[in-house]
Amino acid sequence: MEALFERVFVETTVDTDQDGQYDLIAVYIKRPKLDEKVPAVFVANPYMLHCNEDWYDLYDVNTNIQAYPSQNVQREDITFHPKDPVVCPKKEAEQIVESSPYPEPDPSAYECISDLYGHLLERGYAGVFSGGIGTRGSDGLTMTGSEEEILAFKSVIDWLNGRARAFRDKTRTVQVLASWCTGSVAMSARSYLGTMCIGVAATGVEGLKTILPEAGISNWYEYYRHNGLTLPAMDWQGDDLDILAKYCFSRALDSNDFASIKPLFEKNQKTLQEGEDRQSGNYNRFWDERNYLQHANRIQASVFVLQGLNDWNVKPDQGIRLYEKLQELGKDRMMLLHQGQHIYTYHLEDSPTLGLIDRWLDYYLKGIDTGIQNESKIYIENNLDQKLWMQEEVWPPKSYKSYRVQGNGNQMIVDDLSQTIYDRKQKNTKAWLDELVLTQNAHSLSFDLETMKEDTRFAGRAKVSFRARIQQPTAILSAMLVEKGKQVRLTPNLDGDENHSFVFKMEEKPSDYFVITRGWMNAQNRLNNYSKEAIDPDTWYTYSFDFVSNDYTIPKGHTLSLILYGMDVDQTQLPFVVTEIEVDTTSIVCDCPIE
């Protein structure tokens, strides 16, 4: 289809670079050359126009976690309240036009996503792409996940609906209208991009008819923290929100532009570091600002959640918890769970993904009755047969079975990384995991819960509870649920090309186990994730925490096992302090979503 390419600078409602003018953000548009108006699919992409690769320096996770006296933090102390709106003067434009033609750069320079938007262009949708505040060509500062970032992207929706202004360039003299747009807008894409879908939808902005977040973050705290621990994406230990903000601050790639804002950028980085509070790992007002899940009641758009069940970057609960909240509120929704990692599944063989997306957008943006609103709300790819897509109406689909461990009195976990096979320099995580799961060792406790008499589906969010006495003022508590049994298993690795056609590979030889899910807690956060409680080494306390959700079928004859341990070399900080954790094994209860 013949297309027009344009660039405009949308006027936001924020002034993050504090120059007395509303920040402008560069927006790139590729739309069908048609006589009639068209709907738009908007991609908010802070990675656009390249990033600061040389600035991506991780924190050292080989460090002890800090112990605190009891804090007595109250919920109100950590509740974020919206900031006062920024008021800046506006000058009238000298001219108003209906287009802003711009030479189309290579798509990799502005899109950096997938081939979905070429497909949608052919179906009569405009693609709208913006990097947001702090990115190359735009004003402002990267303030990852913040109210300001969300409001800036919201302004694009407002412009597409005639409620905000855009200009041909930064002089603000020529105003550009979006008269080509019907006002019906979707937001989509993966990871940080999918996160912005959720954040903008949670403002309740008019005109945003639907969002399709793929592996989107609904709660930034649960991405970088967990129950009082610093716990970012697996394989990205040492990452944090300030690092992501610095990485995405592509204004730095323009040396002249960067020089003008460098002092303010450095001040902003310090503010982010203070707010994220790596030392305590507690939930606070900074993280509350970035928790979109609590505003799900404001969402007016329909939501199509797409999530990988083997995604340990943006963990499954980011999408699943959003879906559960929408389900509770009775919002229009759908969810697709696949067996992949952090990927798109448009070209996964036998996947319904692309067909569902086409019909979903046609219904919510064009008003075509495709029947999608009357079909199953949940699609789940089976791990024993990747061609099998199970369909459900509610989540979780399974009831819960409670396992009480047949314990043998008090047993000790000695959390001492130096006594394991793990090497801090080599980072041999697979060897550590094999040792943890397959051997009797001093640094974990393992309990077989049930050997399955038939294929058994584990579908939902498990929970573990136990009593323990800890001989240090703080500790990391971890748990995992493992399926044991020799078998050739499906992997999340691709056989084929994500952008053309692929299936998931099978293992080349049988493996002995599969980790279904994990959970973690800072022992000082036994009551909540925002306040530390002092630990008396002579006192027994009850610890309880959730595992990450999953949908996994355990084969007949295989055993579901629970493992309790301390630090997790795949996820947590790696202390040098030796910590003894005495567990009352008779107190262990594990609730699992199986029937």
mmCIF file of N, CA and C in Angstrom, residues 11-24 86-91 139-140 165 172 261 264:
data_model
loop_
_atom_site.group_PDB
_atom_site.id
_atom_site.type_symbol
_atom_site.label_atom_id
_atom_site.label_comp_id
_atom_site.label_asym_id
_atom_site.label_seq_id
_atom_site.Cartn_x
_atom_site.Cartn_y
_atom_site.Cartn_z
ATOM 1 N N GLU A 11 3.375 18.494 21.600
ATOM 2 C CA GLU A 11 3.518 19.283 22.824
ATOM 3 C C GLU A 11 2.906 18.507 23.988
ATOM 4 N N THR A 12 3.726 18.225 24.989
ATOM 5 C CA THR A 12 3.268 17.466 26.149
ATOM 6 C C THR A 12 2.727 18.405 27.220
ATOM 7 N N THR A 13 2.394 17.851 28.358
ATOM 8 C CA THR A 13 1.933 18.657 29.502
ATOM 9 C C THR A 13 2.971 18.693 30.615
ATOM 10 N N VAL A 14 4.223 18.335 30.309
ATOM 11 C CA VAL A 14 5.286 18.304 31.313
ATOM 12 C C VAL A 14 6.458 19.166 30.856
ATOM 13 N N ASP A 15 7.262 19.592 31.816
ATOM 14 C CA ASP A 15 8.454 20.391 31.522
ATOM 15 C C ASP A 15 9.610 19.821 32.352
ATOM 16 N N THR A 16 10.109 18.671 31.926
ATOM 17 C CA THR A 16 11.133 17.981 32.727
ATOM 18 C C THR A 16 12.512 18.608 32.586
ATOM 19 N N ASP A 17 12.742 19.388 31.515
ATOM 20 C CA ASP A 17 14.045 20.052 31.426
ATOM 21 C C ASP A 17 14.011 21.470 31.983
ATOM 22 N N GLN A 18 12.854 21.834 32.582
ATOM 23 C CA GLN A 18 12.721 23.049 33.387
ATOM 24 C C GLN A 18 13.152 24.314 32.650
ATOM 25 N N ASP A 19 12.716 24.428 31.379
ATOM 26 C CA ASP A 19 13.067 25.618 30.605
ATOM 27 C C ASP A 19 11.886 26.565 30.433
ATOM 28 N N GLY A 20 10.786 26.286 31.135
ATOM 29 C CA GLY A 20 9.622 27.155 31.063
ATOM 30 C C GLY A 20 8.716 26.899 29.880
ATOM 31 N N GLN A 21 9.011 25.852 29.117
ATOM 32 C CA GLN A 21 8.155 25.463 28.002
ATOM 33 C C GLN A 21 7.791 23.988 28.130
ATOM 34 N N TYR A 22 6.598 23.655 27.650
ATOM 35 C CA TYR A 22 6.220 22.247 27.658
ATOM 36 C C TYR A 22 7.172 21.460 26.764
ATOM 37 N N ASP A 23 7.600 20.298 27.247
ATOM 38 C CA ASP A 23 8.491 19.446 26.464
ATOM 39 C C ASP A 23 7.824 19.041 25.163
ATOM 40 N N LEU A 24 8.593 19.055 24.088
ATOM 41 C CA LEU A 24 8.156 18.522 22.806
ATOM 42 C C LEU A 24 8.794 17.155 22.605
ATOM 43 N N VAL A 86 1.997 21.058 35.653
ATOM 44 C CA VAL A 86 2.915 22.117 35.249
ATOM 45 C C VAL A 86 2.155 23.108 34.372
ATOM 46 N N VAL A 87 2.360 24.396 34.618
ATOM 47 C CA VAL A 87 1.711 25.426 33.808
ATOM 48 C C VAL A 87 2.788 26.230 33.096
ATOM 49 N N CYS A 88 2.778 26.162 31.764
ATOM 50 C CA CYS A 88 3.729 26.906 30.942
ATOM 51 C C CYS A 88 2.949 27.766 29.949
ATOM 52 N N PRO A 89 3.486 28.931 29.580
ATOM 53 C CA PRO A 89 2.795 29.765 28.581
ATOM 54 C C PRO A 89 2.807 29.103 27.207
ATOM 55 N N LYS A 90 1.771 29.319 26.447
ATOM 56 C CA LYS A 90 1.685 28.814 25.078
ATOM 57 C C LYS A 90 1.549 29.993 24.116
ATOM 58 N N LYS A 91 2.307 29.958 23.041
ATOM 59 C CA LYS A 91 2.139 30.996 22.020
ATOM 60 C C LYS A 91 1.384 30.411 20.833
ATOM 61 N N ASP A 139 12.615 16.863 23.697
ATOM 62 C CA ASP A 139 13.014 17.607 24.893
ATOM 63 C C ASP A 139 12.986 16.689 26.109
ATOM 64 N N GLY A 140 13.409 17.234 27.245
ATOM 65 C CA GLY A 140 13.192 16.573 28.526
ATOM 66 C C GLY A 140 14.249 15.584 28.944
ATOM 67 N N ARG A 165 -1.484 19.850 20.815
ATOM 68 C CA ARG A 165 -0.883 20.433 19.625
ATOM 69 C C ARG A 165 0.380 19.668 19.228
ATOM 70 N N ARG A 172 7.900 25.895 16.989
ATOM 71 C CA ARG A 172 6.483 25.946 17.374
ATOM 72 C C ARG A 172 5.714 26.988 16.555
ATOM 73 N N ILE A 261 22.208 20.214 28.592
ATOM 74 C CA ILE A 261 21.340 19.651 29.638
ATOM 75 C C ILE A 261 22.084 18.722 30.587
ATOM 76 N N LEU A 264 21.544 19.062 34.485
ATOM 77 C CA LEU A 264 20.204 18.653 34.919
ATOM 78 C C LEU A 264 20.041 17.143 34.797
#
